[in-house]
MMTF fields as JSON, N, C-alpha, C and O atoms, coordinates in Angstrom:
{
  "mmtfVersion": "1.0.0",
  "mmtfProducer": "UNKNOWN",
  "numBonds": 539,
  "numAtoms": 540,
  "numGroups": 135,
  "numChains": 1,
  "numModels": 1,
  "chainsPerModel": [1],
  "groupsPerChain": [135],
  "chainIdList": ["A"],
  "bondAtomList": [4, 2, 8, 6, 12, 10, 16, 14, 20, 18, 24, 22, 28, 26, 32, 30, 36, 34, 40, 38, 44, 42, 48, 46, 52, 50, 56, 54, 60, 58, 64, 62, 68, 66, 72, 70, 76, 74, 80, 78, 84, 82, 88, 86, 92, 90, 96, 94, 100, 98, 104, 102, 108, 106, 112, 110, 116, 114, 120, 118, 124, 122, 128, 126, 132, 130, 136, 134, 140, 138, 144, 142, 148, 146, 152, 150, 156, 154, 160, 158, 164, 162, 168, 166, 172, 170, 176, 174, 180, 178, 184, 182, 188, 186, 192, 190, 196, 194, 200, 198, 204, 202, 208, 206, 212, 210, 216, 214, 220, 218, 224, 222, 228, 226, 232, 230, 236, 234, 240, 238, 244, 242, 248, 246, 252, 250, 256, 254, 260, 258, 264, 262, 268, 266, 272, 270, 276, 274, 280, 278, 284, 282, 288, 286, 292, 290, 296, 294, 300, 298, 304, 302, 308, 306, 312, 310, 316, 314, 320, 318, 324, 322, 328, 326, 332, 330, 336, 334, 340, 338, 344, 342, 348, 346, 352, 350, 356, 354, 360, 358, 364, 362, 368, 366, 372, 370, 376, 374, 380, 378, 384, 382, 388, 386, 392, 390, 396, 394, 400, 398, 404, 402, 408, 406, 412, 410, 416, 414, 420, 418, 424, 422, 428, 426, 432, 430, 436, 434, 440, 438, 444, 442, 448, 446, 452, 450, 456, 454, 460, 458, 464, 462, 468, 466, 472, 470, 476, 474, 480, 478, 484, 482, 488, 486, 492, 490, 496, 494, 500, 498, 504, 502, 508, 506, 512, 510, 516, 514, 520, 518, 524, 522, 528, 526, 532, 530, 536, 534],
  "bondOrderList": [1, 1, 1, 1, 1, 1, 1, 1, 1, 1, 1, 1, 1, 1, 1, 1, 1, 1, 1, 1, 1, 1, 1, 1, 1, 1, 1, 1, 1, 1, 1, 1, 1, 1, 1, 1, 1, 1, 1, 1, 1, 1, 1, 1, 1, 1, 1, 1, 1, 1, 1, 1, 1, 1, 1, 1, 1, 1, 1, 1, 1, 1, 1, 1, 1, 1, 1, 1, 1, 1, 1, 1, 1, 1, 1, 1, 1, 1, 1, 1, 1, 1, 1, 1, 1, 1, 1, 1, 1, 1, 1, 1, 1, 1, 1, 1, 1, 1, 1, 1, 1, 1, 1, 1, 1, 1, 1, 1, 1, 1, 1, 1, 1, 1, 1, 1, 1, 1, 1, 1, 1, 1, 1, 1, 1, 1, 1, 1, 1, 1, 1, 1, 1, 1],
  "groupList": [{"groupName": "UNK", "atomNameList": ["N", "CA", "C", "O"], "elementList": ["N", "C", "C", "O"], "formalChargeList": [0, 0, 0, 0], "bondAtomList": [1, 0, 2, 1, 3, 2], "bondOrderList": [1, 1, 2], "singleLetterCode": "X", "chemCompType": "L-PEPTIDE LINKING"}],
  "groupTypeList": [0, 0, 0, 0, 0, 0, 0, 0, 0, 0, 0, 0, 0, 0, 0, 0, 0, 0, 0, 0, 0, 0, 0, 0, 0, 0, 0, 0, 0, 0, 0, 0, 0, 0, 0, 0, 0, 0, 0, 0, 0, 0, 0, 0, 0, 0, 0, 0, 0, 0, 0, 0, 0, 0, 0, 0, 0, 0, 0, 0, 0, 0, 0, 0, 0, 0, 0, 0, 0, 0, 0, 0, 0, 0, 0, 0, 0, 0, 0, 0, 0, 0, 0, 0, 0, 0, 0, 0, 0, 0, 0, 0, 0, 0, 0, 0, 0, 0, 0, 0, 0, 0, 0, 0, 0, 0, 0, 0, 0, 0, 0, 0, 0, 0, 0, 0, 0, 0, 0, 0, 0, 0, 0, 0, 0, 0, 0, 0, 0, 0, 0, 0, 0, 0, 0],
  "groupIdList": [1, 2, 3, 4, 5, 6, 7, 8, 9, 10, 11, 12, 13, 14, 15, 16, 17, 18, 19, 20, 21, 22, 23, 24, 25, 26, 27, 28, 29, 30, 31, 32, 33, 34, 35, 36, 37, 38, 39, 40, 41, 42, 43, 44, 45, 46, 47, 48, 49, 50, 51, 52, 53, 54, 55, 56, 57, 58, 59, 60, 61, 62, 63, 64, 65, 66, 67, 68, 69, 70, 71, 72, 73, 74, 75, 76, 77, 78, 79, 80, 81, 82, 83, 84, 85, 86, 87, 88, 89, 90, 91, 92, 93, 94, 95, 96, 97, 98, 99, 100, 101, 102, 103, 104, 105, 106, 107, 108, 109, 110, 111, 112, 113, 114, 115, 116, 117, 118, 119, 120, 121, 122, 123, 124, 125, 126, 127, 128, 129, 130, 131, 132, 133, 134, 135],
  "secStructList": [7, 3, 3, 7, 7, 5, 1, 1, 1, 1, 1, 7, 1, 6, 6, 1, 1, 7, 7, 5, 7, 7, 3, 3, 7, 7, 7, 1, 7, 7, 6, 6, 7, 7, 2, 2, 2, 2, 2, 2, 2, 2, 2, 2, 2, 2, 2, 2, 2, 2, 2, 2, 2, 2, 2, 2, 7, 7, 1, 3, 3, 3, 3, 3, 1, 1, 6, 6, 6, 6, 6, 2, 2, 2, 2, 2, 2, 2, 2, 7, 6, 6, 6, 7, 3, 3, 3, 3, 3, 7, 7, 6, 6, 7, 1, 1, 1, 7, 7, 6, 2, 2, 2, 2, 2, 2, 2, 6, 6, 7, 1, 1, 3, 3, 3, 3, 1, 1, 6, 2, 2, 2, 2, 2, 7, 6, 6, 3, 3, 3, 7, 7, 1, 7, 7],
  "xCoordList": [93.299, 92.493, 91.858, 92.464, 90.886, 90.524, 89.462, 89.36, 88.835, 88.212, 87.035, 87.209, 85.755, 84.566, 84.262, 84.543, 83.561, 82.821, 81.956, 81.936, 80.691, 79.6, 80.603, 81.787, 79.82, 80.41, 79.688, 78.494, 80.725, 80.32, 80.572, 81.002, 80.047, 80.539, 79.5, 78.607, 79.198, 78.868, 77.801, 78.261, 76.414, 75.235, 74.745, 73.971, 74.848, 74.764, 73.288, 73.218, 71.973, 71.333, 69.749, 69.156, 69.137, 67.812, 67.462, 66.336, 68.44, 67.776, 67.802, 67.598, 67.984, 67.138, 68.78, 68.922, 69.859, 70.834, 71.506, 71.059, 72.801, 73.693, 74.837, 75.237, 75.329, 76.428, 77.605, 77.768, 78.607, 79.923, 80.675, 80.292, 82.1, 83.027, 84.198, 84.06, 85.226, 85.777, 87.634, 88.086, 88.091, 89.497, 90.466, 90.315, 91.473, 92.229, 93.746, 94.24, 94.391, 95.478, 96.373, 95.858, 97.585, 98.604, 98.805, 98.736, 99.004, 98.99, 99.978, 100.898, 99.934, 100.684, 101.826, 102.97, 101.407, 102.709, 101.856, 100.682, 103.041, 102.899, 102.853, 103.7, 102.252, 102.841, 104.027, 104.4, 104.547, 105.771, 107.023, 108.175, 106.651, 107.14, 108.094, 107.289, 108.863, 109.878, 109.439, 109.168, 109.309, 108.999, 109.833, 109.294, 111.407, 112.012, 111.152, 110.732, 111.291, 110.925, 109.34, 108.979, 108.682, 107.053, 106.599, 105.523, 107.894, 108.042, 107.571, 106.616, 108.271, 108.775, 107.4, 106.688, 107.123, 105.287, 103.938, 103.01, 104.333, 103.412, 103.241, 102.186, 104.311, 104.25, 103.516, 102.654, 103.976, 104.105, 102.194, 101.591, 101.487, 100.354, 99.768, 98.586, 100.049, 99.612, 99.624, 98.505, 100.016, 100.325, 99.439, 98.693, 99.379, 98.216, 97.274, 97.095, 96.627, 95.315, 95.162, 94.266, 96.212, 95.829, 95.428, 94.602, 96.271, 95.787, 94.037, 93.193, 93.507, 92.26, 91.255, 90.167, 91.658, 90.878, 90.556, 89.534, 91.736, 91.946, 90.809, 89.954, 91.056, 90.226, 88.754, 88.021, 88.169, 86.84, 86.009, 84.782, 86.657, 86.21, 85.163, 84.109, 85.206, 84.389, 83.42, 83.767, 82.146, 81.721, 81.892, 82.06, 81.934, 82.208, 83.108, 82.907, 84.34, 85.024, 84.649, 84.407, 84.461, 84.165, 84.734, 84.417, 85.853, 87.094, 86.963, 86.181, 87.584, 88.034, 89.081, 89.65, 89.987, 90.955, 92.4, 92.761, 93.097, 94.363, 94.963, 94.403, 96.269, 96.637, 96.836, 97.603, 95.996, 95.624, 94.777, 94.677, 94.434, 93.125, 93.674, 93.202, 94.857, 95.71, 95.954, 95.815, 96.33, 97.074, 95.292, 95.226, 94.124, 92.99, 92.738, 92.729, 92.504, 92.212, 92.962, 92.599, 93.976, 95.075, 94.659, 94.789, 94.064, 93.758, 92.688, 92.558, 91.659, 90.559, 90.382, 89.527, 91.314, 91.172, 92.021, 92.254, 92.586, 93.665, 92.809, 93.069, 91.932, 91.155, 89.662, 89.331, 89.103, 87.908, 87.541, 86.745, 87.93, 87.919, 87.119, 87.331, 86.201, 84.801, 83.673, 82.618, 83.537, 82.919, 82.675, 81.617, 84.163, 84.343, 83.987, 84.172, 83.503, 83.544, 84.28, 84.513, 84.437, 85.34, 85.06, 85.168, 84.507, 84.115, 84.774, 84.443, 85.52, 86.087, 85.676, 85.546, 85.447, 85.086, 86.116, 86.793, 86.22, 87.317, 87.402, 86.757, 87.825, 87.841, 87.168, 87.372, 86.583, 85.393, 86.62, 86.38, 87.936, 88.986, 89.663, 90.378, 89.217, 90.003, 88.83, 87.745, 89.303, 88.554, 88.798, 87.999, 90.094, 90.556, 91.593, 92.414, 91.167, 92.421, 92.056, 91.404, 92.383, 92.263, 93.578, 94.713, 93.315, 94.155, 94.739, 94.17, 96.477, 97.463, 96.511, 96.352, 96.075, 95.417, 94.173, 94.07, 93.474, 92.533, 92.739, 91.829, 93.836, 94.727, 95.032, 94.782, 95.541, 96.231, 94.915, 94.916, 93.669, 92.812, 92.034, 91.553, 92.049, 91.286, 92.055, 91.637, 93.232, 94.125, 94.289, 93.997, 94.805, 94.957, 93.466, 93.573, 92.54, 91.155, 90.664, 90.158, 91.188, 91.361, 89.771, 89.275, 89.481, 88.114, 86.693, 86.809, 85.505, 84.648, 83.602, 82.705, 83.669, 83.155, 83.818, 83.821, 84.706, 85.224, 83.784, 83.052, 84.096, 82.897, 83.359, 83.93, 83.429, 83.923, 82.636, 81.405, 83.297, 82.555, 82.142, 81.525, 82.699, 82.761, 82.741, 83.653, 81.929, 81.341, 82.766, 83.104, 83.375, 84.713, 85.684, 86.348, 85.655, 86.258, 85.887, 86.578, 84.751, 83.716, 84.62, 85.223, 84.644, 85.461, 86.594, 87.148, 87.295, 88.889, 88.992, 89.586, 88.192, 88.002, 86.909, 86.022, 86.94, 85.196, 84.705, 83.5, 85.249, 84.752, 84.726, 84.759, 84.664, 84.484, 82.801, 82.343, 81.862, 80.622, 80.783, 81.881, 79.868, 79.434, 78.829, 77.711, 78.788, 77.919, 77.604, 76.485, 78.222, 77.477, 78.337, 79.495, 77.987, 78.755, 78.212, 77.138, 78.889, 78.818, 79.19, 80.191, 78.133, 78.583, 79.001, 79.538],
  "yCoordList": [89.178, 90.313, 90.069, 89.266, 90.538, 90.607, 91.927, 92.945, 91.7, 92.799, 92.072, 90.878, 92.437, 92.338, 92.851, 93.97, 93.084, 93.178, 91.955, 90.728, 93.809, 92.4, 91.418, 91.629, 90.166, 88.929, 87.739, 87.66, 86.637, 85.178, 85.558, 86.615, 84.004, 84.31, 83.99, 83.554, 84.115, 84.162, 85.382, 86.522, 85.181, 86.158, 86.147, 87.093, 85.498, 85.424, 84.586, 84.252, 84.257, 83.827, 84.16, 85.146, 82.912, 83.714, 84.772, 85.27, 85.166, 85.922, 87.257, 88.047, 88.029, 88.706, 89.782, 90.508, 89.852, 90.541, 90.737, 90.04, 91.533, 91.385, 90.613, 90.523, 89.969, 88.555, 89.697, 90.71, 88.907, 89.361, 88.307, 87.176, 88.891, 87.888, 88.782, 89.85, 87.884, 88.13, 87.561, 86.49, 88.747, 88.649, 88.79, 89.599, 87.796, 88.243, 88.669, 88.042, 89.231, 90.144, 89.966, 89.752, 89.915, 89.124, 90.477, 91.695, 89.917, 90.744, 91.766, 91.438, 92.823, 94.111, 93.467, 93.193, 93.304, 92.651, 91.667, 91.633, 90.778, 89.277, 89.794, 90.674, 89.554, 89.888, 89.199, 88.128, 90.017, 90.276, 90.426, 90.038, 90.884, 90.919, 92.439, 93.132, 92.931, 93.923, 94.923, 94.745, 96.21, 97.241, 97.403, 98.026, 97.06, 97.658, 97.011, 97.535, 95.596, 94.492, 94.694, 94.408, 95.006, 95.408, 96.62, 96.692, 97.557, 98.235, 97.664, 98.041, 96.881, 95.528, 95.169, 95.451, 94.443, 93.895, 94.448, 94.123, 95.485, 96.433, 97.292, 97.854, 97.29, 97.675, 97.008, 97.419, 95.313, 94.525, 94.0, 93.4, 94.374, 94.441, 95.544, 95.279, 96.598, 98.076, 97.565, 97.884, 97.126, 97.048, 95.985, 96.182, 94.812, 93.975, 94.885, 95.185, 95.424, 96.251, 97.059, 96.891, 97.922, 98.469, 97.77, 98.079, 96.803, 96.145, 95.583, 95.648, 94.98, 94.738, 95.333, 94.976, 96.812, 97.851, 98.273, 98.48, 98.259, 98.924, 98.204, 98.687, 97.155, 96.032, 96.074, 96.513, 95.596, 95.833, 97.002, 96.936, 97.986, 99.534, 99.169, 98.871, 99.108, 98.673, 100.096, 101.186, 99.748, 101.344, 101.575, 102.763, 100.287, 100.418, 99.525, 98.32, 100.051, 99.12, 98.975, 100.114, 98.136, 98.188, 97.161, 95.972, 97.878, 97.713, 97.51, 98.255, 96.633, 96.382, 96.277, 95.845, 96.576, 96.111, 96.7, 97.838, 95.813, 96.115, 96.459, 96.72, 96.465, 97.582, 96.608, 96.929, 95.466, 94.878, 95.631, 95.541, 96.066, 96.863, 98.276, 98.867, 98.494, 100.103, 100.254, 101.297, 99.123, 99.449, 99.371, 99.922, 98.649, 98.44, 99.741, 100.329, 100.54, 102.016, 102.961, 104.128, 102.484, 103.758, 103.591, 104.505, 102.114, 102.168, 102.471, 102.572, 102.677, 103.024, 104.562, 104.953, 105.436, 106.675, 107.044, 108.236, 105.963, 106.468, 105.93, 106.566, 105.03, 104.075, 104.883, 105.061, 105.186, 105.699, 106.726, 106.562, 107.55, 108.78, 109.52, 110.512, 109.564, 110.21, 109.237, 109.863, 108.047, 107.047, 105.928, 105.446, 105.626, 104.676, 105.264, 106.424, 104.426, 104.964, 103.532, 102.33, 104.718, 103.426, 104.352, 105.519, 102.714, 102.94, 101.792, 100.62, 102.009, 101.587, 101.701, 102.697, 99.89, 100.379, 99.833, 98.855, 100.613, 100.436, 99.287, 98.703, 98.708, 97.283, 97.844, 99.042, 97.37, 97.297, 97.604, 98.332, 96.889, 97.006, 98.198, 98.453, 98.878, 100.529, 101.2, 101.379, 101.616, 102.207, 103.647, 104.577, 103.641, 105.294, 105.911, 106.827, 105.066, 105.946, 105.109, 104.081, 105.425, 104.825, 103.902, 104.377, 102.553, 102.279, 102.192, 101.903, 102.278, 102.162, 103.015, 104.223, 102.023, 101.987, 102.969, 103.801, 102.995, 104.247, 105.176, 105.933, 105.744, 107.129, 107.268, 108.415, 106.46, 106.703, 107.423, 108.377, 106.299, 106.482, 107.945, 108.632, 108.206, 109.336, 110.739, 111.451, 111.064, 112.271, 112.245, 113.228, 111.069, 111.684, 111.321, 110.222, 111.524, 111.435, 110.421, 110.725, 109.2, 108.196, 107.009, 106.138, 107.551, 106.632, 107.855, 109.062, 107.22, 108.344, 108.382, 109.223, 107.352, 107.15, 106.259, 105.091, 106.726, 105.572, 105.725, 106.542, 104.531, 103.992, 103.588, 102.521, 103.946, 104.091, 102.957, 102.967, 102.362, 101.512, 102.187, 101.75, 103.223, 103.84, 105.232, 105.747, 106.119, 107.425, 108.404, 109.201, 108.168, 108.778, 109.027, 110.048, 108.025, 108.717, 109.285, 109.211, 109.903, 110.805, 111.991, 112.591, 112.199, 113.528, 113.675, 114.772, 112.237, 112.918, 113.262, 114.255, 112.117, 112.067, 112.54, 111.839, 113.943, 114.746, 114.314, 114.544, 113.696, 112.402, 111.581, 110.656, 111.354, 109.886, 109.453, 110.327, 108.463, 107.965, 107.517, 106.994, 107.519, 106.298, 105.216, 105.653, 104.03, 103.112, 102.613, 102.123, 102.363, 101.016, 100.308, 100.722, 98.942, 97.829, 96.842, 96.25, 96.913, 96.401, 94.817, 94.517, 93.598, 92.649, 91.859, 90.756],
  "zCoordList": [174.255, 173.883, 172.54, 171.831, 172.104, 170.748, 170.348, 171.033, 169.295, 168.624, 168.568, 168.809, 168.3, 167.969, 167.285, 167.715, 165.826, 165.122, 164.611, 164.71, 163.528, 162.855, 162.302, 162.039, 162.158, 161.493, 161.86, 162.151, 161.802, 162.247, 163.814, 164.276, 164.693, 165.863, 166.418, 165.692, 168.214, 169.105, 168.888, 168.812, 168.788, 168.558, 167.372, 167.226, 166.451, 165.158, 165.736, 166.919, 164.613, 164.363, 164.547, 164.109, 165.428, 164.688, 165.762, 165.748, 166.76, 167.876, 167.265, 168.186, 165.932, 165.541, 165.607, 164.623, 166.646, 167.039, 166.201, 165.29, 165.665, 165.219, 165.825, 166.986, 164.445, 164.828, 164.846, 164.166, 166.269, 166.276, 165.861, 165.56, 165.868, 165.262, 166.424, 167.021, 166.391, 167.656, 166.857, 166.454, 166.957, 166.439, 167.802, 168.718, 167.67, 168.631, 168.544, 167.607, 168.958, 169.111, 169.851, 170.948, 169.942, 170.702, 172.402, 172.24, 173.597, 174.73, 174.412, 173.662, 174.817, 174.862, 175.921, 175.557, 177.063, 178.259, 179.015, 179.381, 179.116, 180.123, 181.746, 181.904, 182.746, 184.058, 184.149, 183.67, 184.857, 185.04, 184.117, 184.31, 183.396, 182.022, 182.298, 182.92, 182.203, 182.536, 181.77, 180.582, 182.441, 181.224, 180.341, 179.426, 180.001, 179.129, 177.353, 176.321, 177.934, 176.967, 176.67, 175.529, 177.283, 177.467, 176.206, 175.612, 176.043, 174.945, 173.572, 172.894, 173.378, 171.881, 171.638, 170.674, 172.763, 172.877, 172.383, 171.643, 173.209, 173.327, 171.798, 171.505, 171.002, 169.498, 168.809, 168.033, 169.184, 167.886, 168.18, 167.29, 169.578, 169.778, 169.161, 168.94, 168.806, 168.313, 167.081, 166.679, 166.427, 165.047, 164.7, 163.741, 165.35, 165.505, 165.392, 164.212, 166.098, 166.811, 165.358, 164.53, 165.289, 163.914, 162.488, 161.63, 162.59, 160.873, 161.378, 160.484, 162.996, 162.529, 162.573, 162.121, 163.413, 163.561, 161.779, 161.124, 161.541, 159.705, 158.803, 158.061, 159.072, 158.447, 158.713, 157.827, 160.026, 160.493, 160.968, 161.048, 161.257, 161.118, 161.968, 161.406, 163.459, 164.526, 164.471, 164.016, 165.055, 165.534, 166.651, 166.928, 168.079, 169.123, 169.623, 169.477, 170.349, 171.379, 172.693, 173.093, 173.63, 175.341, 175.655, 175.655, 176.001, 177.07, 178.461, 179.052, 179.114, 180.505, 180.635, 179.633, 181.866, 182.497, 182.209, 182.506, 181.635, 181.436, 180.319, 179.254, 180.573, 179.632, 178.074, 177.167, 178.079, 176.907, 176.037, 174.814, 176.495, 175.732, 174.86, 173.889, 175.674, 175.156, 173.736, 173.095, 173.296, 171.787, 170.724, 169.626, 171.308, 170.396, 170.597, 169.515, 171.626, 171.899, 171.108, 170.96, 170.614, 170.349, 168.794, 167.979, 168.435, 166.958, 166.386, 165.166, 167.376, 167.38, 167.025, 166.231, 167.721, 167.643, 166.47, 166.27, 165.541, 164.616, 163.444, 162.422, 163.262, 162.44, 162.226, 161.054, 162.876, 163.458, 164.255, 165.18, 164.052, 165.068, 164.956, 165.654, 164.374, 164.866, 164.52, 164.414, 164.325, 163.714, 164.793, 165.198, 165.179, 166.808, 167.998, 168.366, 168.511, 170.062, 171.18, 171.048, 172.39, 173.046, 174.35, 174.727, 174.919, 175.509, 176.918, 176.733, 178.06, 179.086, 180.565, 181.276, 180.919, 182.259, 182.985, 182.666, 184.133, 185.797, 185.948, 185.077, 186.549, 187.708, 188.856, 189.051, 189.472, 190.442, 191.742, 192.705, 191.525, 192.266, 192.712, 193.68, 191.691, 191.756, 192.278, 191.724, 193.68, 194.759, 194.782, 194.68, 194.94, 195.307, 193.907, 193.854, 193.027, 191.747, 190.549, 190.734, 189.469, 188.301, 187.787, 187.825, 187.308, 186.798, 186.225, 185.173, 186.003, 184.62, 183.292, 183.123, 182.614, 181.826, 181.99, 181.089, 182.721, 182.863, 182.998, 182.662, 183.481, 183.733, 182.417, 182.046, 181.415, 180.091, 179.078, 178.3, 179.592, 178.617, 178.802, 177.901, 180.158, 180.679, 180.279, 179.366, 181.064, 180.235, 178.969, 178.288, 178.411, 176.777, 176.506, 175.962, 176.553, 176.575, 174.835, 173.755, 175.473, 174.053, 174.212, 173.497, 175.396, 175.633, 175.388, 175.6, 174.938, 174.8, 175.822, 175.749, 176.962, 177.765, 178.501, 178.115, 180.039, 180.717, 182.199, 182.758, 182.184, 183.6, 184.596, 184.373, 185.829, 187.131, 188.363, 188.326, 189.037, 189.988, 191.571, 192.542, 191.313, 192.726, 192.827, 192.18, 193.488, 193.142, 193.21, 192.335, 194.27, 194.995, 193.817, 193.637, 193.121, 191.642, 190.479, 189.463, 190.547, 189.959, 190.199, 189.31, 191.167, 192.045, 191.797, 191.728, 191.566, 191.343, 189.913, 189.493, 188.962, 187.677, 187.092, 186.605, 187.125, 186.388, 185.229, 185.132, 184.176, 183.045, 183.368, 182.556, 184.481, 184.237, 184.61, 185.346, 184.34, 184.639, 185.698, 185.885, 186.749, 187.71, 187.379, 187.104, 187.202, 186.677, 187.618, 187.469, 189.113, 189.995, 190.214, 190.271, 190.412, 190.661, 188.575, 188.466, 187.753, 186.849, 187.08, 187.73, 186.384, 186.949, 185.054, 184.95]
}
């Protein structure tokens, strides 16, 4: 997982864009990694997330997937909370429900825009966007 902000990096130069810089952050949980132990991880990733959220004061996060992304989200809204935005899209995979991680982000409403691949969960999830098939 990592963070993006302005910086060095990948986009930097004369194409006129702002340069990112791309920090990375140790995984919240391994598959198959046991939830008890997934706990431990999953901190010592939060705490990660926080010192570089603290540090680079992102304006935007955009998130995919798994629950890698949870602890940058949780620092986002503790770092930046009316300044950040975070913004999460579905897996194209999640047809009929949201995943792990999208359920977390959606009820405690820690994303400011989550994006959905499939209309059918528009309906179950009234925040949530339709975007399409995002490639």
């Amino acid at each position: 997982g990592g963070v993006a902000s302005e910086g060095e990096g990948e986009g930097a130069g004369a194409s006129g864009g702002a340069a990112m810089r791309v920090l990375t952050i140790p995984r919240s949980r391994e598959v198959g990694q046991s939830y008890v132990t997934s706990v431990f991880t999953t901190l010592y990733s939060l705490l990660a997330a926080m010192r570089s959220v603290a540090r680079e004061r992102p304006s935007l996060l955009l998130c995919n997937g798994p629950g890698t992304c949870l602890p940058v989200c949780v620092a986002m809204r503790l770092f930046t909370p009316f300044s950040g935005k975070v913004v999460f899209v579905e897996s194209i995979c999640r047809t009929t429900s949201l995943s792990l991680t999208g359920k977390i982000l959606y009820h405690l409403r820690l994303a400011d825009t989550l994006f959905v691949q499939w209309p059918g969960l528009c309906d179950l999830y009234p925040r949530t966007v339709h975007a399409g098939r995002v490639f």
